[in-house]
XYZ file of C-alpha atoms in Angstrom:
693
model
C 14.945 -25.222 13.983
C 18.528 -25.020 12.740
C 20.362 -21.719 12.452
C 23.780 -20.970 11.016
C 26.602 -21.956 13.321
C 29.335 -19.327 13.448
C 32.407 -20.779 11.758
C 34.874 -20.210 8.955
C 33.002 -22.749 6.873
C 30.304 -21.846 4.322
C 28.541 -23.979 1.722
C 26.262 -22.947 -1.133
C 24.014 -24.701 -3.626
C 24.593 -22.736 -6.850
C 23.229 -25.162 -9.436
C 21.241 -28.356 -9.276
C 23.243 -30.766 -7.070
C 26.325 -28.515 -7.347
C 27.821 -27.337 -4.037
C 30.477 -24.661 -3.480
C 32.317 -24.861 -0.144
C 34.422 -22.008 1.240
C 36.682 -22.684 4.216
C 39.863 -21.412 5.864
C 41.732 -24.713 5.733
C 41.926 -27.807 3.606
C 39.674 -30.563 4.822
C 37.341 -33.417 4.021
C 33.577 -32.991 4.516
C 30.336 -34.681 5.400
C 26.771 -33.721 4.527
C 24.140 -34.727 7.068
C 26.793 -37.148 8.368
C 27.287 -38.785 4.930
C 30.700 -38.538 3.275
C 30.808 -35.729 0.699
C 33.286 -36.084 -2.143
C 34.660 -32.569 -2.688
C 37.450 -31.276 -4.955
C 39.607 -28.319 -3.959
C 39.599 -26.023 -7.000
C 41.830 -23.257 -5.631
C 43.165 -21.645 -2.451
C 43.776 -17.908 -2.124
C 44.152 -15.397 0.725
C 43.814 -18.113 3.396
C 40.595 -19.381 1.809
C 40.032 -22.653 0.020
C 37.192 -23.301 -2.424
C 35.786 -26.762 -3.033
C 33.283 -28.056 -5.556
C 31.109 -31.054 -4.814
C 28.193 -32.866 -6.411
C 25.429 -34.305 -4.281
C 21.798 -35.248 -4.881
C 20.159 -32.406 -2.925
C 16.450 -32.310 -2.107
C 15.732 -28.591 -1.783
C 12.831 -29.323 0.534
C 15.257 -30.640 3.148
C 17.945 -28.880 5.167
C 21.573 -30.016 5.044
C 24.490 -29.519 7.433
C 28.054 -29.569 6.088
C 30.850 -30.510 8.532
C 34.621 -30.499 8.119
C 37.163 -32.699 9.865
C 37.947 -29.947 12.401
C 34.458 -29.883 13.877
C 33.265 -26.764 12.042
C 29.756 -26.960 10.550
C 27.358 -24.831 8.538
C 23.992 -25.029 6.837
C 24.011 -25.604 3.089
C 22.661 -22.321 1.778
C 20.553 -22.399 -1.376
C 22.136 -19.518 -3.218
C 22.242 -19.196 -7.029
C 20.390 -22.425 -7.748
C 17.246 -20.272 -7.617
C 18.407 -18.708 -10.917
C 18.578 -22.086 -12.654
C 15.816 -23.130 -15.071
C 15.696 -26.415 -13.167
C 14.542 -24.512 -10.083
C 11.539 -23.137 -11.995
C 10.724 -26.607 -13.253
C 10.651 -27.881 -9.696
C 8.757 -25.031 -8.055
C 6.662 -23.104 -10.579
C 3.201 -22.709 -9.025
C 0.488 -21.958 -11.570
C -2.529 -21.527 -9.297
C -4.057 -18.122 -8.500
C -4.606 -18.527 -4.752
C -1.452 -17.060 -3.198
C -1.954 -14.491 -0.451
C -4.783 -14.314 2.071
C -8.126 -15.695 0.862
C -10.817 -14.407 3.209
C -14.205 -15.732 4.238
C -16.183 -15.146 7.422
C -15.474 -18.685 8.604
C -11.780 -18.826 7.828
C -8.875 -17.145 6.074
C -6.373 -19.270 4.167
C -2.832 -17.945 3.837
C -0.484 -19.184 1.114
C 3.086 -18.035 0.574
C 5.437 -19.227 -2.169
C 8.770 -19.698 -0.353
C 10.335 -22.811 -1.881
C 13.745 -22.713 -0.204
C 12.424 -21.855 3.263
C 12.843 -24.481 5.959
C 10.051 -22.959 8.046
C 7.417 -20.219 7.720
C 5.141 -19.008 10.477
C 2.137 -16.711 10.233
C 1.840 -13.923 12.790
C -1.572 -12.268 12.845
C -3.005 -9.569 15.031
C -6.546 -8.597 15.959
C -6.569 -5.567 18.213
C -3.570 -5.825 20.532
C -3.396 -9.622 20.511
C -0.861 -11.281 18.219
C -0.835 -15.008 17.542
C 1.623 -17.288 15.768
C 0.780 -20.320 13.635
C 3.314 -22.609 11.961
C 2.535 -23.064 8.272
C 2.728 -26.359 6.413
C 4.917 -26.737 3.337
C 2.934 -28.224 0.465
C 3.276 -28.566 -3.289
C 5.694 -26.490 -5.311
C 7.186 -24.704 -2.314
C 3.939 -23.148 -1.097
C 3.439 -22.778 2.658
C -0.183 -22.852 3.765
C -2.332 -22.468 6.850
C -6.019 -21.757 7.498
C -7.179 -19.796 10.526
C -10.779 -20.569 11.498
C -11.755 -17.120 12.753
C -13.218 -14.017 11.182
C -9.945 -12.226 10.383
C -11.328 -9.310 8.412
C -8.961 -6.352 8.727
C -6.497 -8.401 10.785
C -2.872 -7.390 10.356
C -0.306 -10.066 9.618
C 3.191 -10.873 8.478
C 5.299 -13.984 7.947
C 8.498 -15.132 9.636
C 10.499 -16.913 6.959
C 13.567 -19.046 7.678
C 15.840 -19.179 4.655
C 19.291 -20.740 5.048
C 19.050 -20.388 8.811
C 18.274 -16.654 8.652
C 14.811 -15.610 9.883
C 13.168 -12.495 8.429
C 9.841 -10.769 9.014
C 8.107 -10.509 5.632
C 5.083 -8.725 4.231
C 2.784 -10.715 1.963
C 3.633 -9.942 -1.706
C 0.060 -10.872 -2.671
C -1.741 -8.856 0.017
C -4.208 -6.187 -1.092
C -3.260 -3.615 1.521
C -0.897 -2.675 4.349
C -1.185 -0.639 7.509
C 0.563 2.729 7.802
C 4.126 2.734 6.472
C 3.803 -0.876 5.317
C 4.687 -2.503 8.594
C 2.144 -5.304 8.210
C -0.147 -6.746 5.569
C -3.916 -6.640 6.060
C -6.654 -9.214 5.510
C -9.167 -7.656 3.127
C -12.764 -8.699 2.563
C -13.059 -7.959 -1.157
C -16.849 -7.953 -0.861
C -16.516 -4.740 1.140
C -14.582 -2.896 -1.557
C -16.879 -0.203 -2.868
C -17.944 -1.014 -6.401
C -18.359 2.104 -8.507
C -18.268 1.559 -12.246
C -18.580 4.692 -14.347
C -17.305 3.048 -17.524
C -20.663 3.739 -19.184
C -19.637 7.422 -19.297
C -16.583 6.565 -21.391
C -16.974 7.161 -25.105
C -15.726 4.501 -27.488
C -11.948 4.426 -27.816
C -10.420 2.227 -30.513
C -7.067 3.615 -31.600
C -4.184 4.616 -29.366
C -3.415 7.609 -31.586
C -6.794 9.052 -30.560
C -5.328 9.444 -27.065
C -4.206 12.793 -25.673
C -2.233 11.897 -22.539
C -1.707 14.239 -19.596
C 0.828 13.256 -16.913
C 0.354 14.377 -13.332
C 1.245 13.494 -9.752
C -1.493 12.899 -7.200
C 0.502 14.860 -4.659
C 1.506 17.783 -6.868
C -2.075 18.228 -8.073
C -3.372 19.595 -4.768
C -0.447 20.606 -2.561
C -0.784 24.364 -3.128
C -4.002 24.232 -1.086
C -6.274 25.689 -3.753
C -8.510 22.607 -3.685
C -8.716 22.702 0.109
C -6.350 22.038 2.987
C -8.231 18.823 3.786
C -7.326 17.163 0.483
C -3.697 18.199 0.116
C -1.812 15.381 -1.592
C -4.806 13.024 -1.471
C -6.802 10.919 -3.921
C -9.870 12.777 -2.677
C -8.629 16.024 -4.244
C -9.889 14.677 -7.573
C -13.424 14.579 -6.197
C -13.473 18.348 -5.646
C -15.652 20.293 -8.093
C -16.662 23.916 -8.623
C -13.422 25.384 -7.325
C -12.082 28.460 -9.119
C -9.090 30.764 -9.302
C -9.329 34.456 -8.472
C -10.166 35.123 -12.139
C -12.842 32.443 -12.070
C -11.007 29.733 -13.989
C -11.932 26.176 -13.086
C -9.235 24.149 -11.329
C -8.816 20.524 -10.321
C -10.581 17.797 -12.225
C -13.002 20.342 -13.724
C -10.028 22.000 -15.400
C -8.828 18.683 -16.860
C -12.290 17.981 -18.260
C -12.447 21.426 -19.836
C -8.941 21.049 -21.272
C -10.130 18.156 -23.425
C -7.562 15.437 -22.668
C -8.593 11.801 -23.151
C -6.189 10.076 -20.714
C -4.598 11.094 -17.444
C -1.346 9.320 -16.562
C -0.861 9.162 -12.815
C 2.706 9.084 -11.586
C 3.282 6.082 -9.276
C 0.476 5.315 -6.843
C 1.825 1.881 -5.889
C 3.392 1.741 -2.407
C 6.757 3.466 -2.208
C 9.373 3.486 0.477
C 10.624 6.929 1.450
C 7.510 8.969 2.263
C 6.197 8.830 5.820
C 2.529 7.959 5.302
C 1.635 9.405 8.702
C 3.352 12.726 8.024
C 3.573 13.458 4.306
C 5.122 16.879 4.903
C 8.249 15.273 6.343
C 9.686 14.183 2.994
C 8.824 14.328 -0.701
C 9.315 11.649 -3.354
C 7.834 11.047 -6.796
C 7.304 7.355 -6.003
C 9.833 5.649 -8.255
C 11.215 3.949 -5.133
C 8.813 1.000 -4.867
C 8.625 -0.987 -1.670
C 6.520 -3.591 -3.441
C 4.259 -4.010 -6.441
C 0.981 -5.087 -4.857
C -0.477 -2.309 -2.679
C -1.638 1.280 -3.243
C 0.409 4.062 -1.623
C -1.011 4.992 1.783
C 0.099 8.625 1.933
C -2.463 9.470 -0.758
C -5.348 8.141 1.360
C -7.263 9.966 4.063
C -6.221 7.370 6.652
C -3.126 5.235 5.962
C -3.842 3.193 9.075
C -7.126 1.987 7.559
C -6.225 -0.712 5.007
C -9.532 -0.181 3.169
C -9.107 3.583 2.739
C -6.329 3.504 0.147
C -8.172 0.897 -1.953
C -11.560 2.609 -1.934
C -10.213 6.127 -2.402
C -8.003 5.132 -5.349
C -11.032 3.440 -6.928
C -13.211 6.512 -6.319
C -10.625 8.761 -7.948
C -10.379 6.561 -11.042
C -14.139 6.303 -11.371
C -14.453 10.081 -11.026
C -12.235 10.437 -14.079
C -14.366 7.880 -15.917
C -17.488 9.828 -15.046
C -16.099 12.700 -17.096
C -14.856 10.554 -20.001
C -11.192 10.577 -18.984
C -9.377 7.253 -18.968
C -6.665 6.494 -16.410
C -3.159 5.167 -17.046
C -1.024 4.053 -14.093
C 2.726 4.581 -14.036
C 4.118 1.141 -13.187
C 7.601 0.758 -11.672
C 8.432 -2.941 -12.035
C 12.080 -2.544 -13.027
C 13.582 -2.339 -9.519
C 12.750 -2.038 -5.828
C 13.942 0.566 -3.360
C 16.182 -1.974 -1.671
C 17.620 -5.370 -2.538
C 18.656 -6.712 0.871
C 15.552 -5.485 2.676
C 13.057 -6.065 -0.119
C 9.862 -8.004 0.451
C 10.880 -10.356 -2.315
C 14.480 -11.012 -1.373
C 13.509 -11.889 2.180
C 11.078 -14.528 0.930
C 13.226 -16.121 -1.818
C 16.791 -14.756 -1.675
C 18.263 -13.802 -5.088
C 15.320 -15.177 -7.079
C 13.543 -11.933 -8.001
C 16.621 -9.985 -9.144
C 18.880 -10.019 -12.187
C 22.441 -11.048 -11.346
C 25.396 -12.815 -12.895
C 26.630 -16.271 -11.915
C 28.793 -14.711 -9.172
C 25.892 -12.865 -7.590
C 26.761 -9.399 -8.902
C 23.514 -7.484 -9.260
C 22.398 -6.008 -12.546
C 22.043 -2.231 -12.251
C 20.518 -1.046 -15.511
C 18.028 0.983 -13.497
C 20.882 2.785 -11.683
C 18.933 2.096 -8.491
C 21.129 -0.756 -7.260
C 19.047 -3.654 -8.549
C 16.959 -4.838 -11.499
C 13.959 -7.167 -11.381
C 14.439 -10.474 -13.211
C 11.300 -10.931 -15.308
C 12.744 -14.072 -16.927
C 12.110 -16.138 -13.769
C 8.776 -17.883 -14.148
C 7.326 -16.913 -10.773
C 8.491 -13.296 -11.142
C 6.886 -13.172 -14.574
C 3.659 -14.650 -13.196
C 3.675 -12.323 -10.194
C 4.064 -9.147 -12.260
C 1.381 -10.332 -14.667
C -0.938 -11.173 -11.751
C -0.482 -7.709 -10.252
C -1.321 -6.035 -13.575
C -4.457 -8.122 -13.991
C -5.456 -7.213 -10.414
C -5.057 -3.489 -11.126
C -7.250 -3.699 -14.207
C -9.936 -5.812 -12.561
C -10.049 -4.171 -9.128
C -9.330 -0.547 -10.033
C -10.727 -0.433 -13.607
C -7.592 1.202 -14.990
C -7.295 1.774 -18.726
C -3.595 1.437 -19.347
C -0.058 1.215 -18.007
C 2.985 3.382 -18.541
C 6.048 1.279 -17.697
C 9.033 2.978 -16.124
C 12.311 1.755 -17.700
C 10.337 -0.818 -19.666
C 13.508 -1.999 -21.418
C 14.659 -3.748 -18.238
C 11.624 -6.031 -18.508
C 11.183 -8.747 -21.121
C 9.275 -8.333 -24.382
C 7.313 -11.493 -23.600
C 6.097 -10.141 -20.272
C 4.978 -6.783 -21.672
C 3.138 -8.428 -24.562
C 1.485 -10.940 -22.216
C 0.341 -8.118 -19.922
C -1.081 -6.290 -22.925
C -2.914 -9.358 -24.255
C -4.380 -10.361 -20.886
C -5.444 -6.837 -19.903
C -6.858 -6.063 -23.358
C -9.243 -8.991 -22.921
C -10.512 -7.433 -19.689
C -10.658 -3.856 -21.018
C -10.874 -3.537 -24.834
C -9.663 0.089 -24.615
C -6.508 -0.888 -22.725
C -3.180 0.659 -23.809
C 0.477 0.173 -22.852
C 3.416 2.466 -23.442
C 6.696 2.988 -21.681
C 10.304 4.075 -21.554
C 12.211 2.024 -24.092
C 15.722 3.173 -23.254
C 18.415 0.553 -23.802
C 19.719 0.358 -20.252
C 22.901 -1.533 -19.291
C 21.106 -4.408 -17.569
C 22.045 -8.089 -17.596
C 18.887 -9.037 -19.454
C 19.951 -10.432 -22.855
C 19.587 -7.876 -25.637
C 17.145 -9.976 -27.634
C 14.715 -10.201 -24.700
C 14.465 -6.500 -23.815
C 11.241 -4.516 -24.231
C 13.161 -1.509 -25.507
C 13.157 0.786 -28.530
C 15.401 -1.572 -30.472
C 12.485 -4.006 -30.549
C 9.654 -1.509 -30.998
C 8.705 -2.921 -34.366
C 8.449 -6.414 -32.861
C 5.899 -4.996 -30.392
C 3.536 -2.964 -32.605
C 0.774 -2.853 -29.977
C 3.092 -1.072 -27.515
C 4.050 2.614 -27.713
C 7.371 4.115 -26.641
C 8.480 7.516 -25.403
C 10.128 9.171 -28.390
C 13.243 11.023 -27.232
C 14.106 11.709 -30.892
C 10.951 13.844 -31.102
C 11.836 15.631 -27.862
C 15.429 16.331 -28.868
C 14.509 17.558 -32.360
C 11.768 19.886 -31.152
C 13.283 21.563 -28.109
C 16.744 20.099 -27.554
C 18.265 17.304 -25.528
C 17.817 17.252 -21.776
C 19.934 16.400 -18.711
C 22.472 18.757 -17.190
C 25.232 18.151 -19.730
C 22.798 19.087 -22.508
C 21.277 22.096 -20.761
C 22.130 24.482 -23.591
C 21.201 22.129 -26.431
C 18.641 23.693 -28.781
C 16.016 21.987 -30.927
C 14.540 23.051 -34.240
C 11.729 25.086 -32.668
C 14.098 26.743 -30.211
C 16.631 28.063 -32.695
C 18.579 25.196 -34.278
C 17.484 25.520 -37.903
C 19.903 22.790 -39.034
C 17.469 20.164 -37.717
C 14.855 20.842 -40.421
C 15.140 17.370 -41.988
C 14.772 15.735 -38.578
C 11.831 18.011 -37.864
C 9.762 16.669 -40.756
C 10.664 13.097 -39.794
C 9.481 13.730 -36.245
C 6.270 15.377 -37.465
C 5.605 12.362 -39.700
C 5.708 10.040 -36.686
C 9.396 9.041 -36.702
C 8.677 6.309 -39.257
C 11.334 7.047 -41.855
C 14.801 5.648 -42.351
C 17.053 5.944 -39.287
C 14.009 6.585 -37.097
C 12.497 4.277 -34.507
C 9.171 3.052 -35.810
C 7.205 1.403 -38.608
C 3.986 3.046 -37.411
C 3.241 6.386 -35.714
C 1.066 4.511 -33.207
C 4.347 3.413 -31.586
C 5.431 6.995 -30.897
C 4.669 8.884 -27.684
C 5.431 12.455 -28.763
C 6.629 14.474 -25.799
C 8.890 17.392 -25.025
C 8.405 17.649 -21.281
C 7.581 15.057 -18.598
C 8.236 14.657 -14.879
C 11.918 13.963 -15.644
C 14.385 16.783 -16.381
C 13.625 20.474 -16.822
C 10.171 21.758 -17.479
C 10.044 23.313 -20.940
C 9.598 26.736 -19.365
C 12.832 26.307 -17.361
C 14.673 24.814 -20.335
C 13.735 27.779 -22.553
C 15.168 30.178 -19.990
C 18.495 28.382 -20.350
C 18.649 28.014 -24.131
C 17.008 31.333 -25.108
C 18.600 33.748 -22.605
C 18.628 36.677 -25.017
C 14.915 36.408 -25.784
C 12.219 38.126 -23.805
C 9.427 36.367 -21.942
C 7.038 36.960 -24.851
C 9.299 35.204 -27.383
C 9.969 32.282 -25.043
C 6.256 31.984 -24.423
C 5.559 31.764 -28.163
C 8.244 29.092 -28.475
C 6.594 27.180 -25.641
C 3.203 27.241 -27.376
C 4.696 26.378 -30.763
C 6.370 23.336 -29.191
C 3.024 22.231 -27.758
C 1.396 22.758 -31.158
C 4.016 20.442 -32.668
C 3.197 17.774 -30.056
C -0.504 17.920 -30.840
C -0.256 18.170 -34.633
C 2.441 15.551 -35.242
C 1.622 11.983 -36.224
C 1.693 9.731 -33.192
C 0.369 10.040 -29.650
C 0.575 13.467 -27.972
C 1.814 13.585 -24.389
C 1.576 16.662 -22.159
C 3.089 17.169 -18.735
C 0.747 18.777 -16.222
C 1.127 22.541 -16.214
C 3.283 22.958 -19.306
C 0.298 24.720 -20.856
C 0.495 27.424 -18.180
C 4.297 27.718 -17.989
C 4.912 25.439 -15.032
C 8.335 25.959 -13.512
C 10.361 23.914 -11.030
C 12.556 26.916 -10.264
C 15.328 25.555 -12.466
C 15.612 22.182 -10.703
C 16.425 19.556 -13.348
C 15.690 16.398 -11.326
C 13.086 17.127 -8.665
C 12.302 13.535 -7.588
C 12.953 14.305 -3.925
C 12.789 18.094 -3.962
C 10.254 19.912 -1.838
C 6.567 20.440 -2.529
C 7.454 24.070 -3.190
C 9.459 22.931 -6.238
C 7.096 20.232 -7.480
C 3.548 21.334 -6.789
C 1.169 22.719 -9.380
C 0.318 26.351 -8.715
C -3.232 26.875 -9.888
C -2.922 30.667 -9.827
C -0.752 30.298 -12.957
C -4.010 29.774 -14.860
C -4.801 33.430 -14.253
C -1.311 34.557 -15.276
C -1.321 32.496 -18.484
C -4.912 32.613 -19.725
C -3.883 32.923 -23.388
C -1.677 29.847 -23.151
C -4.389 27.689 -21.623
C -6.882 28.846 -24.233
C -4.357 28.019 -26.966
C -3.753 24.451 -25.757
C -7.481 23.826 -25.387
C -7.842 24.967 -28.992
C -4.964 22.753 -30.175
C -6.597 19.736 -28.538
C -9.918 20.589 -30.141
C -8.274 21.004 -33.552
C -6.519 17.643 -33.254
C -9.851 15.972 -32.556
C -11.471 17.802 -35.480
C -8.957 16.945 -38.211
C -8.344 13.283 -38.945
C -5.154 14.149 -40.859
C -3.302 14.432 -37.534
C -4.163 10.843 -36.585
C -3.028 8.747 -39.520
C -1.944 5.186 -38.775
C -0.765 4.010 -42.195
C 2.908 4.572 -42.954
C 2.455 4.790 -46.735
C -0.441 7.229 -46.420
C 1.612 9.479 -44.165
C 4.643 9.525 -46.414
C 2.478 10.191 -49.494
C 0.122 12.785 -47.995
C 2.406 14.913 -45.820
C 4.763 17.173 -47.735
C 7.226 19.762 -46.468
C 9.407 22.595 -47.739
C 11.284 25.669 -46.547
C 10.116 29.152 -47.549
C 12.032 32.177 -46.265
C 13.515 30.188 -43.344
C 10.088 29.006 -42.233
C 9.030 25.409 -42.397
C 5.804 24.519 -44.206
C 4.101 21.154 -43.667
C 1.228 20.289 -45.986
C -1.342 17.720 -44.847
C -3.753 16.332 -47.425
C -6.932 15.212 -45.686
C -9.804 14.204 -47.952
C -11.142 17.347 -49.622
C -9.210 19.600 -47.231
C -5.595 20.648 -47.282
C -4.076 21.720 -43.963
C -0.926 23.847 -43.978
C 1.212 24.247 -40.865
C 3.896 26.934 -40.829
C 6.605 26.988 -38.152
C 9.019 29.879 -37.755
C 12.001 28.772 -35.644
C 13.861 32.061 -36.123
C 14.062 35.133 -33.918
C 12.512 37.481 -36.524
C 9.080 37.840 -38.075
C 8.824 36.198 -41.511
C 6.693 36.828 -44.593
C 5.678 33.714 -46.481
C 4.259 33.449 -50.003
C 1.864 30.543 -50.390
C 1.138 28.286 -53.323
C -2.567 29.067 -53.451
C -5.242 30.737 -51.348
C -5.798 29.618 -47.727
C -7.995 30.538 -44.799
C -6.063 31.284 -41.603
C -7.321 28.885 -38.938
C -5.045 29.224 -35.906
C -1.735 30.531 -34.656
C 0.346 29.836 -31.536
C -2.450 31.324 -29.432
C -5.089 28.945 -30.797
C -8.113 29.574 -32.992
C -8.195 32.850 -34.887
C -11.433 34.632 -35.663
C -12.878 32.925 -38.726
C -13.746 35.014 -41.779
C -14.212 34.479 -45.485
C -10.903 36.053 -46.495
C -8.261 33.853 -48.096
C -4.565 34.630 -48.171
C -1.746 33.928 -50.587
C 0.780 35.698 -48.348
C 1.023 35.563 -44.564
C 3.310 36.715 -41.780
C 4.526 34.390 -39.031
C 5.874 35.873 -35.817
C 9.272 34.943 -34.389
C 9.165 31.459 -32.864
C 5.535 31.414 -33.996
C 3.135 29.091 -35.731
C 0.252 29.322 -38.212
C -2.342 26.800 -39.325
C -4.138 27.418 -42.615
C -6.831 25.433 -44.408
C -8.206 25.299 -47.926
């Protein structure tokens, strides 16, 4: 086995048959003892750079020597980014990873530039090493004729003379803290399919999405000390607050949401799985894309526990007619140098320029390159696995604009065939990545991707004000900036008009608060400092009413309906549990708010006028005008007319109506129904009314 010889000579294969040599003195060269014709292109700072062309077989190893006796291995560097590389090594079969049977387990690893790969597997305390054979398309393979169920393993991969220990990017599970991959007998994965409990779901705008973190959901201890931060907390039923309000999954069922969006549950890097109290992280720091996070399981050392417990949690939601969306972080990894992927095929998985400078549109130090054929296939394979193995109902893609349109659409098409109710939405921000503009799955291309929905920051900014620290004091229409009234009607119509994002409201995820930035409760404290708690609370509920009664797809962040606070922390991704956790006792302190949001959800389901999909129908059937500084939105829905009145001012307003209406709801939800109609009404400061005739 050759390793790099320490010298002042380096040589790189950067394109097909194109070699770059870097040395400290002018020289002539040989390659595997053959003369190499090389041209000196420039010398600078005691370094000389040569270019040479040579017919290189990537499956072989080459040694470059100069006339002074220095030598080095030819390193395959940026050639992996060349389309020619994909032509040579694209592997289209679906058998990578460890394929288990009682008689044998076959291991396959795609490592096309590696000179040698060895498998190291462990049963009990005994570890064995087996050299793998390089076969077609750069795949190393070996079969071990033993029963290796639950065996731990890793690969030693020699790339360019550097040997690294590598996890298996296709493995189904790891041991604690992702030190080794595990051989899994898929026949022993518990099959629980509660999809029969799910009611028919056809249109994405029928969804009411609720975002939560597995960890935050149970860390206050209300669901039991034994399930703090665990998947199993979602299996707890019949648990109540002091005032006898249901908590946990029972609360979510009673709330009436249709989809729960789980913040990342795919393996992340910075939480100690054996001591979760040591450090907090949201999980947007992925170690890899193939294994469930171990800290959420009851036993991270048991490779089966995280799989089975994640499945049980998802199926528990299905049992109560709640679909599950997973937050997928495919745009970057926690580390570039130490990543699973870079150790196996250096440079291949990451966006970079021709000089090796990494793309950093994610602002995490690296961006995944979804234009490479094996990266594209790998990400698609992992999505298909999640849908098939875990029965998930959709994906929310973090920084989706760093990934390619083609990949996102392919994931949607493939997963939709498996699960007809499948949905995809994501962050469509136009990040400064090296992916060409025309390939990005971002908001600029939303109308080229009509099946995909996007987080609508226009809606957020118009309703409550822009976020981030430098916009802390920015107000929206419903929080005091009356000048945004024209934008307000556009947002309520689904952001489908001129200078807005979309052709259809089904592309719009309407949100005001999510895991990022301030909670709405904390934001209102900043932008409405002269208002009392009662006025801010009405503004909070009126904002939520706007989310649920606008055209598009409503999105709620866990706890915003009971005034969740993060104690003023704007970006709590690695703050403590004390900052991030849901406090279930807030249900008792904010009973009226919870009742109101339950009512809003019920009203949205009752009235079809809030779920239009046709652009022309929306523009022709939703009218708006200003009366006495309040904003009236008129929905025509069959034989019914629905009137929404929003008062974004700090004083109570009287409004004369064009006709007689029944009062249906205000910012606190349903009002007591009677037979009295009204031609004049009063709307409280920062309040809301819904009327019907």
